[in-house]
Coordinates of N, CA and C in Angstrom, one line a residue:
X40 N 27.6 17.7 9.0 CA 26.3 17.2 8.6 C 25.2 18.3 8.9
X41 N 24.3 18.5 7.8 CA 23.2 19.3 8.1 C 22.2 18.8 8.9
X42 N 21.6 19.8 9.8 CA 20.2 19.2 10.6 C 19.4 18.2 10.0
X43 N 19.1 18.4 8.5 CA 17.8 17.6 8.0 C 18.3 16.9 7.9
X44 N 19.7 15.7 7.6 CA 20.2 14.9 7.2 C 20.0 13.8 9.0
X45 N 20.3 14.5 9.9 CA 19.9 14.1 11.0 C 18.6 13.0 11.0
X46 N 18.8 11.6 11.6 CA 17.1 10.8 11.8 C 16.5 11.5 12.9
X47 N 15.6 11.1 13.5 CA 14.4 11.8 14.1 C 14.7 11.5 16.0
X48 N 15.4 10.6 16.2 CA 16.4 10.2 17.4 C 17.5 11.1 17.5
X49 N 18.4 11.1 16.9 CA 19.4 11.9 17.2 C 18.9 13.3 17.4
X50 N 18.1 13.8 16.1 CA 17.6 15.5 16.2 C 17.2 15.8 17.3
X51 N 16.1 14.7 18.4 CA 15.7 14.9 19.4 C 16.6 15.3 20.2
X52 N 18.1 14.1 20.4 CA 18.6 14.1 21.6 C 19.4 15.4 21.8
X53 N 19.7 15.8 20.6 CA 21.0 16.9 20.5 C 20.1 18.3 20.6
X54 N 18.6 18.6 20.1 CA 18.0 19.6 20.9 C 17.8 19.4 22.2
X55 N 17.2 17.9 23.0 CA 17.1 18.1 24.5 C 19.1 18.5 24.9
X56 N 20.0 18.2 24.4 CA 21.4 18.4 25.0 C 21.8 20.0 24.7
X57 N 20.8 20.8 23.9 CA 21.4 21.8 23.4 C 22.1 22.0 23.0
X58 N 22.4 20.9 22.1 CA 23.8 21.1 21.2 C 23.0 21.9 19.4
X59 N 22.1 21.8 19.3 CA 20.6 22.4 18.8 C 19.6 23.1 18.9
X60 N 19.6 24.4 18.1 CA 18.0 24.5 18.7 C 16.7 24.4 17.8
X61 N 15.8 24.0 18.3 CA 14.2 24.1 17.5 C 14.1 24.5 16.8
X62 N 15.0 26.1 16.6 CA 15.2 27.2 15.2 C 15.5 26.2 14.0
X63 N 16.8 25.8 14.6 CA 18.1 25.8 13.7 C 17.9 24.3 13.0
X64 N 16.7 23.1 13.5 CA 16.8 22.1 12.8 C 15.8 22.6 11.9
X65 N 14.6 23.2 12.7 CA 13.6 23.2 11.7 C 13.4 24.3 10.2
X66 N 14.5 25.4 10.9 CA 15.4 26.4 9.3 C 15.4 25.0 8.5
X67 N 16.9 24.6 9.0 CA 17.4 23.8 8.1 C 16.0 22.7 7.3
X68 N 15.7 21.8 7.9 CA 14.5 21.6 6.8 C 13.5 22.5 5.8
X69 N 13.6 23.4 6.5 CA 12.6 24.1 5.5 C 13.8 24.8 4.2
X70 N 14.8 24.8 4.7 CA 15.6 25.5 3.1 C 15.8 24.0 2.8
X71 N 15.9 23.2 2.9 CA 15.7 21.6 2.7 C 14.4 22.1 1.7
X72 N 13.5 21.8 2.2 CA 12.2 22.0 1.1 C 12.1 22.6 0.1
X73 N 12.9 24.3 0.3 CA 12.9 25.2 -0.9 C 13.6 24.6 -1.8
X74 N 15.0 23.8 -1.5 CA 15.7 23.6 -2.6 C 15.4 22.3 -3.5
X75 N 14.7 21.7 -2.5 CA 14.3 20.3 -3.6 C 12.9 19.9 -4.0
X76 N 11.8 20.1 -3.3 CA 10.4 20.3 -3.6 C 10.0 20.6 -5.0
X77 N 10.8 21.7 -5.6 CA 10.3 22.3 -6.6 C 10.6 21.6 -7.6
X78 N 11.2 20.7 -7.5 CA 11.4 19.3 -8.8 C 10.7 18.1 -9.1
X79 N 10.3 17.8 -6.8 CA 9.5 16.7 -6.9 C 8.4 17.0 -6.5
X80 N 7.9 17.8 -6.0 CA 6.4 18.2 -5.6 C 5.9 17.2 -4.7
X81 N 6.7 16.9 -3.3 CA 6.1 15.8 -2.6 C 5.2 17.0 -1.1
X82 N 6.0 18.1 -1.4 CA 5.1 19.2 -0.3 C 4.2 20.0 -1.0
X83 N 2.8 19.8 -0.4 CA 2.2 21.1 -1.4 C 1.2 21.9 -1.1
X84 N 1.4 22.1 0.6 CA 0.9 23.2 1.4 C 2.5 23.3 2.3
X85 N 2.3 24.6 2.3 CA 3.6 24.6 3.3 C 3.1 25.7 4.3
X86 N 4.2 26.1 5.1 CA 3.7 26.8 6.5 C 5.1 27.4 7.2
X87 N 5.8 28.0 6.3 CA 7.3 28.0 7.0 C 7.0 29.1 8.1
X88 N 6.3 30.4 8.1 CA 6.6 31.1 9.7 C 5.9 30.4 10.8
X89 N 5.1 29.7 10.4 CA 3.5 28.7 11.4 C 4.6 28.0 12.0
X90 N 5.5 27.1 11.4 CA 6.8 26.2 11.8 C 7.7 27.1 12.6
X91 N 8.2 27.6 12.1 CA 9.1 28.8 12.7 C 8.8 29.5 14.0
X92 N 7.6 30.0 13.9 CA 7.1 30.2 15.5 C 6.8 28.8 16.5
X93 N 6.2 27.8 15.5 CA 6.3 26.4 16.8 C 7.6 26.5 17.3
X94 N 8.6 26.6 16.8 CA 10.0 26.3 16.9 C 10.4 27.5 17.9
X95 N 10.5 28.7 18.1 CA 10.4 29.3 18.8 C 9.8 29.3 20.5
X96 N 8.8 29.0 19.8 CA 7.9 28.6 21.5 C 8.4 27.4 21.8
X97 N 9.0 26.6 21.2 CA 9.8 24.8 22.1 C 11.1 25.4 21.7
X98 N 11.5 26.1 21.6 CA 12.9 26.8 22.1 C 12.7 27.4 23.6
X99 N 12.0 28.2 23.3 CA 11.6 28.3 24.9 C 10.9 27.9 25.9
X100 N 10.5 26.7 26.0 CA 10.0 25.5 26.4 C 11.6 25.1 27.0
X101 N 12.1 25.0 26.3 CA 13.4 24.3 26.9 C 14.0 25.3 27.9
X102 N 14.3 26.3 27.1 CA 15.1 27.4 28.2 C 14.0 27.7 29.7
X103 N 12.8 27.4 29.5 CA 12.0 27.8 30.6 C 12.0 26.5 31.8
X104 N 12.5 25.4 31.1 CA 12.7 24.1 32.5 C 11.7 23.2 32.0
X105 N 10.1 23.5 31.0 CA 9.0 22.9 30.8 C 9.9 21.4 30.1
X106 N 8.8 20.9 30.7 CA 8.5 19.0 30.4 C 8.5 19.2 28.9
X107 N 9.2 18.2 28.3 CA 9.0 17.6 26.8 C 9.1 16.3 26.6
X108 N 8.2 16.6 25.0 CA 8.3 15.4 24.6 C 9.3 14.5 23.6
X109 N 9.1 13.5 23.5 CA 10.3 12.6 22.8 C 10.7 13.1 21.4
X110 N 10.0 13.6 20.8 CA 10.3 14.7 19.4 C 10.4 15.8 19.4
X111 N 10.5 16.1 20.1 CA 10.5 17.7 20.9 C 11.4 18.7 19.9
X112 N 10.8 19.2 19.0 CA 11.8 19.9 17.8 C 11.5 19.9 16.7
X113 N 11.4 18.2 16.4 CA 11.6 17.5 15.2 C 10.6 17.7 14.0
X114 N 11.2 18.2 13.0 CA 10.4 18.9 12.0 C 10.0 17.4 11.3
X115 N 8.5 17.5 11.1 CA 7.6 16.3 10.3 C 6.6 17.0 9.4
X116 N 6.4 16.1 8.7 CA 5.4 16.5 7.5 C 3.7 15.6 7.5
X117 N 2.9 16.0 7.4 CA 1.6 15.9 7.3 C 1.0 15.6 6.1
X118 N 0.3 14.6 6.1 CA -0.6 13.9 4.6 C -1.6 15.0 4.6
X119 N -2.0 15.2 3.5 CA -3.1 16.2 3.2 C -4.4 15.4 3.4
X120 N -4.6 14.7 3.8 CA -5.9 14.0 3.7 C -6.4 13.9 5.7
X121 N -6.0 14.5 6.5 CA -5.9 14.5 7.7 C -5.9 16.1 8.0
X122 N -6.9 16.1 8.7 CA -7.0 17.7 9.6 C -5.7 17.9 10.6
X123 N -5.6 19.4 9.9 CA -4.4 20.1 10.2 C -4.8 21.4 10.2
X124 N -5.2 21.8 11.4 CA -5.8 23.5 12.0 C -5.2 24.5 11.3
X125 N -6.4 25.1 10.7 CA -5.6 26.3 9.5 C -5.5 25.9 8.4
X126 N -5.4 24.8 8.1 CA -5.4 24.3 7.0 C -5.9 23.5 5.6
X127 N -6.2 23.2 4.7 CA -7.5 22.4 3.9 C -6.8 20.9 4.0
X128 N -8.0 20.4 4.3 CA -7.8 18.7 4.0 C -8.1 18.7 3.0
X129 N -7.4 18.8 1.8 CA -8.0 18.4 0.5 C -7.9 17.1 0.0
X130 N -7.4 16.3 1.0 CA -7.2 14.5 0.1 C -7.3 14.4 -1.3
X131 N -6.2 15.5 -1.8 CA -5.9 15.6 -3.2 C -7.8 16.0 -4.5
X132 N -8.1 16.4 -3.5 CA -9.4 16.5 -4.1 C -9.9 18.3 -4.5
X133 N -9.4 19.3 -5.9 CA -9.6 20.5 -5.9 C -10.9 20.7 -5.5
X134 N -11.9 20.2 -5.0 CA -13.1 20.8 -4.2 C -13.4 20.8 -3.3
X135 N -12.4 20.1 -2.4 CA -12.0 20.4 -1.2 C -11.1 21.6 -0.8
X136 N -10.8 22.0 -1.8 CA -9.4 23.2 -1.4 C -10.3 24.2 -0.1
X137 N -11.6 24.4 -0.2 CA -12.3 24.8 1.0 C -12.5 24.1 2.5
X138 N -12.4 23.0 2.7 CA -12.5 22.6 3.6 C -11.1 23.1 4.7
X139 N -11.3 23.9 5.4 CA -10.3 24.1 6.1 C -10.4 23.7 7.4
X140 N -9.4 22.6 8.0 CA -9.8 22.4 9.2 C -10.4 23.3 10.5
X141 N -10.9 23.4 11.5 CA -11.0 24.0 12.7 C -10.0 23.3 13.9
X142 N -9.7 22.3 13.5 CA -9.1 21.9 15.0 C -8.0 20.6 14.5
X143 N -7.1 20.4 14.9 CA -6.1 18.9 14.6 C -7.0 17.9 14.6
X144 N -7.0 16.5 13.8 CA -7.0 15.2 14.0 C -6.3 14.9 15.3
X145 N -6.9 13.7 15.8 CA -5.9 12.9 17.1 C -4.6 13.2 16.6
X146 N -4.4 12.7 15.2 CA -2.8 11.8 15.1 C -1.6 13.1 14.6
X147 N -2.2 14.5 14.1 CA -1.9 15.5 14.3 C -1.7 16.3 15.8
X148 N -2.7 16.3 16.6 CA -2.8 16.5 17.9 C -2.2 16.2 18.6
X149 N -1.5 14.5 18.5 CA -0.4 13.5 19.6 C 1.1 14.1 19.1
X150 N 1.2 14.3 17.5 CA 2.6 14.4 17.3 C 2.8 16.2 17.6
X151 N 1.9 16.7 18.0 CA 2.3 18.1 18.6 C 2.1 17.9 20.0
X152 N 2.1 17.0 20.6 CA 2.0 16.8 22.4 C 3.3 16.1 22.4
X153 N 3.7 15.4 21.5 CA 5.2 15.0 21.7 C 6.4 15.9 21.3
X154 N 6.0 17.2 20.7 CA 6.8 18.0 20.9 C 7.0 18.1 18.6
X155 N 6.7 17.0 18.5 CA 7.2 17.4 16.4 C 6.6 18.9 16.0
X156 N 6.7 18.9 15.4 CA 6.6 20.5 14.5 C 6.8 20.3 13.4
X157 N 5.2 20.5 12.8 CA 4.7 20.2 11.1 C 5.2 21.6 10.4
X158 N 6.1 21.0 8.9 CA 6.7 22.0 8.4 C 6.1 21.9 6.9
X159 N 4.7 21.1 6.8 CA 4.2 21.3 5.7 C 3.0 19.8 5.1
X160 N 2.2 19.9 4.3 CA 1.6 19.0 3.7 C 2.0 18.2 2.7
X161 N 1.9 16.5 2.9 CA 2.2 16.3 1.6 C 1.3 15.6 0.7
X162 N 1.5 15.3 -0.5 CA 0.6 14.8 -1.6 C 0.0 13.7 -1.6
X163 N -0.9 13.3 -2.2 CA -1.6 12.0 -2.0 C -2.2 12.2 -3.6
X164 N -3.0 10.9 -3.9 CA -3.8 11.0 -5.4 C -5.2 11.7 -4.6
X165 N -6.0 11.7 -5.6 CA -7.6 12.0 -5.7 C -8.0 10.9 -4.4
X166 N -8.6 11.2 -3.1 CA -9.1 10.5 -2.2 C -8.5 9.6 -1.7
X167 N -7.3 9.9 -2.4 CA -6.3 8.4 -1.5 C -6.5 7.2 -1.9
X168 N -6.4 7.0 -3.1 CA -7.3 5.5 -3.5 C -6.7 5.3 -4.9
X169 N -4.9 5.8 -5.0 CA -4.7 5.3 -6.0 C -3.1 5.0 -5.9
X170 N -2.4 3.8 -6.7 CA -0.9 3.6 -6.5 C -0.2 3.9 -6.9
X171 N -0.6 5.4 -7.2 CA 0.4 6.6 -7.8 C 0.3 8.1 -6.9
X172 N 0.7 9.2 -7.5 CA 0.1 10.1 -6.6 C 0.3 11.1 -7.5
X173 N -0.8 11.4 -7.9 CA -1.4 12.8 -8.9 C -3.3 13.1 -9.0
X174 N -2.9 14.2 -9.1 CA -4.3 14.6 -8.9 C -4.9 15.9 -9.6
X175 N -5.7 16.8 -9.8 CA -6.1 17.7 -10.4 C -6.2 18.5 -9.3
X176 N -6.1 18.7 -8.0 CA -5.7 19.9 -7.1 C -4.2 20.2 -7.2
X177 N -3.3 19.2 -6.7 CA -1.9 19.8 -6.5 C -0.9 19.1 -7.7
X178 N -1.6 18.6 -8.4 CA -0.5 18.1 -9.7 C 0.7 16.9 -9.0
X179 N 1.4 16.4 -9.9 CA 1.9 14.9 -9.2 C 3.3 15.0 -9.0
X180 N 3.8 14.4 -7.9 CA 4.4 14.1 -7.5 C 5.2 12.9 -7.5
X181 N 6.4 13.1 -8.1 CA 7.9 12.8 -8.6 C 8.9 11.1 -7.9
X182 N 8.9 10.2 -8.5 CA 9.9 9.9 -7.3 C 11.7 10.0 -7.3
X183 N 11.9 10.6 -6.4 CA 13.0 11.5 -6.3 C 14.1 10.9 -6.7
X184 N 14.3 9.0 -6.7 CA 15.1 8.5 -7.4 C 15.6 8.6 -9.1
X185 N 14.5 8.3 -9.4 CA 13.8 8.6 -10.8 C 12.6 8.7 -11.2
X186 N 12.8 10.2 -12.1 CA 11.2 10.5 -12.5 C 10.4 9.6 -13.0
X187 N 10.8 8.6 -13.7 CA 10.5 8.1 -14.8 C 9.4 6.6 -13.9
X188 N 10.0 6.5 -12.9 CA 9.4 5.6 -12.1 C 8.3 6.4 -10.6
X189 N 7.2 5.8 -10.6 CA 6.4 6.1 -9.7 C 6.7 6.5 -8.0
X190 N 6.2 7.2 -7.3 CA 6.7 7.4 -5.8 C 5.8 6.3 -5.1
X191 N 4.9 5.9 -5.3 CA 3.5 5.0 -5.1 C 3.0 5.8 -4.3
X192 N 1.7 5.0 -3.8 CA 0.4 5.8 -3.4 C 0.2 4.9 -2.5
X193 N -1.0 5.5 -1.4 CA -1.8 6.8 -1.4 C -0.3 7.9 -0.9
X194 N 0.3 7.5 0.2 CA 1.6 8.2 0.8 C 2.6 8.4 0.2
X195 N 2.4 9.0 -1.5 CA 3.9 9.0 -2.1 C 4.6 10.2 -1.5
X196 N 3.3 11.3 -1.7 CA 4.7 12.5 -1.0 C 5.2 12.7 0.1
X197 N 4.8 11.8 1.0 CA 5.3 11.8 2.4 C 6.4 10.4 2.3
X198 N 6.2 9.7 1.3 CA 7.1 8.9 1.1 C 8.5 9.5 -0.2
X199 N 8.3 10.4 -0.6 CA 9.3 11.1 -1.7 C 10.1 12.4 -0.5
X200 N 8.4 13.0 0.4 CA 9.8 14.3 1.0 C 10.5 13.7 1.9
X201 N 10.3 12.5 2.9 CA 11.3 12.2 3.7 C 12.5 11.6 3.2
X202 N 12.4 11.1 1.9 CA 13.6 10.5 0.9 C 14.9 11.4 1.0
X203 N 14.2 12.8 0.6 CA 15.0 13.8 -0.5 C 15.4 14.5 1.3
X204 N 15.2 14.6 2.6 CA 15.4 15.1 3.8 C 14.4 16.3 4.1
X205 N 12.7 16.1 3.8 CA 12.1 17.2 4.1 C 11.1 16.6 5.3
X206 N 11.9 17.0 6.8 CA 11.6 16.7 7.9 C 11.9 15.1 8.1
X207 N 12.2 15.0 9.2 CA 12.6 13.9 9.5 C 12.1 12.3 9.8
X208 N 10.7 12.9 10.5 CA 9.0 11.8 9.7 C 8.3 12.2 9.0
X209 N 7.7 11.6 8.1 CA 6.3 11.7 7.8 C 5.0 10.8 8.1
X210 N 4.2 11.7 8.1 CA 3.0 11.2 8.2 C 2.8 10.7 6.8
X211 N 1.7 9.2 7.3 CA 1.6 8.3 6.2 C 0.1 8.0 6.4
X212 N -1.1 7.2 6.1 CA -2.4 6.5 6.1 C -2.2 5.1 5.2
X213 N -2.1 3.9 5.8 CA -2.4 2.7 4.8 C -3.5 2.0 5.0
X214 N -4.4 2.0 3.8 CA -5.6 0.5 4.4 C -5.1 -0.5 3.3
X215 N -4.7 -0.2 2.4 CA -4.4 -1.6 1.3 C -2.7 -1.4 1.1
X216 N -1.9 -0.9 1.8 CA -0.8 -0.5 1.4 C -0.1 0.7 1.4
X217 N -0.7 1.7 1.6 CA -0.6 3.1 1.6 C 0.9 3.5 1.9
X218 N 1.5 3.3 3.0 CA 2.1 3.4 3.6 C 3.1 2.5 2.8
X219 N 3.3 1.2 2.7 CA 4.4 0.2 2.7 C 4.9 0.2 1.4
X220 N 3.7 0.4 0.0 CA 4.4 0.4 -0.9 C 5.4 2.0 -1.4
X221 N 4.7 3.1 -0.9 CA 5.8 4.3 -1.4 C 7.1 4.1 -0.4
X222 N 6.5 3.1 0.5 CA 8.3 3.3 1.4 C 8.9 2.5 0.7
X223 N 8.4 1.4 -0.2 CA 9.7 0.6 -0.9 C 9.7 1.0 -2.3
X224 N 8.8 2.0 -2.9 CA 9.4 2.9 -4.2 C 10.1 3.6 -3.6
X225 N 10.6 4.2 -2.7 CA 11.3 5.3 -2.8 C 12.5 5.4 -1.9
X226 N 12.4 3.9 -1.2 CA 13.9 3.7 -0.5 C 13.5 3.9 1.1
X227 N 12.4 4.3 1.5 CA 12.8 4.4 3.2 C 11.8 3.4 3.4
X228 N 12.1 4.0 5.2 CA 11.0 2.6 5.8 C 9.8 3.2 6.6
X229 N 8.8 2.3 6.3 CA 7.1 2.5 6.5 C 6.9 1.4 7.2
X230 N 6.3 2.1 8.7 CA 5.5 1.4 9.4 C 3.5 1.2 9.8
X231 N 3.3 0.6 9.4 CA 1.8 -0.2 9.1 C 1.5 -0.3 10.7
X232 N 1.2 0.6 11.8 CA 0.8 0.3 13.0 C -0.8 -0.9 13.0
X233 N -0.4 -1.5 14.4 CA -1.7 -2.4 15.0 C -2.8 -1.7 14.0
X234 N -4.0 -2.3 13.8 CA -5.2 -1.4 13.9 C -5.1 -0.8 15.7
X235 N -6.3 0.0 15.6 CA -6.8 0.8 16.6 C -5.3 1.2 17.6
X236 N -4.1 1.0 16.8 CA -3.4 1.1 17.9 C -3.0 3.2 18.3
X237 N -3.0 4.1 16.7 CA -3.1 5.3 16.9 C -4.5 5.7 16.7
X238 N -5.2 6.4 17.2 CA -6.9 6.7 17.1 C -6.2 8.2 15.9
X239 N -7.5 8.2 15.1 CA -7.7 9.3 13.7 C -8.9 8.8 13.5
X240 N -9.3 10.1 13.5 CA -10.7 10.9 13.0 C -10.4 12.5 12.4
X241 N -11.3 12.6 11.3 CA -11.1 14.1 11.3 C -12.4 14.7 11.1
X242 N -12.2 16.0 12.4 CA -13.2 16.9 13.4 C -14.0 17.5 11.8
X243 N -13.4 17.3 11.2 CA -14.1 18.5 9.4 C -14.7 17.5 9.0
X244 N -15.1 16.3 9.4 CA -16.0 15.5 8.5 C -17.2 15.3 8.5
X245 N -17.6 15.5 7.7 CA -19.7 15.4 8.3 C -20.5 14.3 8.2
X246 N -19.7 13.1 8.2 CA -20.1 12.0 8.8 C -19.3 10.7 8.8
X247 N -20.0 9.4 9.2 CA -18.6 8.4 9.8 C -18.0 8.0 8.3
X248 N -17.0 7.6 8.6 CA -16.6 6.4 7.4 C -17.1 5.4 7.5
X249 N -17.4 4.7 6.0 CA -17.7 3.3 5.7 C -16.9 2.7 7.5
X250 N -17.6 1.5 7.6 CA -17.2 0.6 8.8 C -15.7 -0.4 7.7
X251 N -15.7 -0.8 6.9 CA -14.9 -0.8 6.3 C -13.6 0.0 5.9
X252 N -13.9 0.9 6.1 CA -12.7 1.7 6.0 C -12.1 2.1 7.7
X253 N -13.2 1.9 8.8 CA -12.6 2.4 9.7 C -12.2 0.7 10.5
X254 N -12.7 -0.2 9.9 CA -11.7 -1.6 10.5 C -9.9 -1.7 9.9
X255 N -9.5 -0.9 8.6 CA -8.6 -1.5 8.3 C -7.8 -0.6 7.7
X256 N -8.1 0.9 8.3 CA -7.0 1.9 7.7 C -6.2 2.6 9.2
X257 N -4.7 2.6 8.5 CA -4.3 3.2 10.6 C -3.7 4.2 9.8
X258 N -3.0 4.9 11.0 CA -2.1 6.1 10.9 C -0.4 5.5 11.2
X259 N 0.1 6.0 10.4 CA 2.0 5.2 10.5 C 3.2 6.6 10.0
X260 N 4.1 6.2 10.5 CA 5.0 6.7 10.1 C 5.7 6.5 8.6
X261 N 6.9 7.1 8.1 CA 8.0 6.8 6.6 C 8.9 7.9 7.8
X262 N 9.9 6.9 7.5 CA 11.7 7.7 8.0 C 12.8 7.4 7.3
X263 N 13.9 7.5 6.9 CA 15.0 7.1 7.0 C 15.6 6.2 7.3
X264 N 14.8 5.9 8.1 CA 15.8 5.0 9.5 C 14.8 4.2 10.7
X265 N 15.2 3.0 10.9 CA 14.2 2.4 11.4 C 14.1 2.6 13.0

């Protein structure tokens, strides 16, 4: 069995056992990405040496004795609509392609304190606010079952790359569904956390969100495996 094929539990346990290393799962997803991406377009910022040096430095995090965390390895993927340092929050929006973060979101910031390692961005519609996922910045994204049928939205491509095995979670956002419906277009499982239960904000924004939007939108996972 290949690394990516691995859920996000076992990957952990077998790099804390060193039966694994940080390299070798998070290679393996990323040739994971080259070979299937380019059909379904659920990744569409990527970052393979950015990943590859995380993976290195929590390779040697382990061989040094340091404390880790419960994902400690585990290659995950990032919604585009969430600051990710280095990178454009474009929430599928081509006039955003400038906005480039300065610093993580919380919910980007927690899954790099527990040790995950982001191997790339994935797709959303125009602003997140539709039940498909296409857009005029990164063009649309596929569901990997069949083209012919939708990935759903706003989280299709984080709902399509963990399908196809590109990283082991993804990052998801639902306020009307986001999350729940591309997990049941595309076969895996989406979790809809508490409100207020993960804090997200993003540091690139120049001002609050509607109070509506900040009562009933959370941050969740899409896996394989529950």
């Amino acid at each position: 069995m290949h690394p990516w094929q691995l859920e996000a539990a076992e990957l952990a346990r077998r790099i804390a056992a060193r039966e694994l290393s940080c390299v070798e799962a998070v290679r393996s997803s990323l040739e994971r990405l080259e070979a299937v991406n380019p059909r379904i377009n659920a990744v569409v910022d990527g970052g393979a040496e950015e990943a590859l040096q995380a993976a290195r430095q929590a390779d040697a995090a382990l061989a040094g004795g340091e404390a880790t965390g419960p994902l400690h390895g585990v290659p995950v993927t990032i919604k585009v609509n969430v600051d990710q340092r280095g990178h454009a929050t474009t929430n599928g929006v081509a006039a955003y392609r400038r906005v480039v973060a300065a610093e993580d979101s919380p919910v980007v910031a927690n899954l790099r304190r527990a040790g995950a390692i982001p191997i790339g961005r994935t797709n959303t519609p125009a602003f997140s606010m539709r039940w498909f996922t296409d857009n005029a910045a990164h063009g649309r994204t596929l569901n990997p079952h069949d083209a012919a049928l939708t990935p759903g939205g706003s989280s299709g491509g984080a709902a399509a790359a963990v399908a196809v095995g590109i990283g082991a979670i993804a990052h998801g956002n639902d306020q009307g569904g986001s999350i729940r419906y591309p997990a049941y277009a595309c076969g895996v499982y989406g979790l809809r956390p508490s409100f207020g239960r993960v804090p997200a904000f993003n540091p690139s924004g120049t001002g609050e969100r509607p109070p509506v939007v900040q009562l009933s939108s959370v941050q969740g996972p899409l896996a394989r495996s529950v």
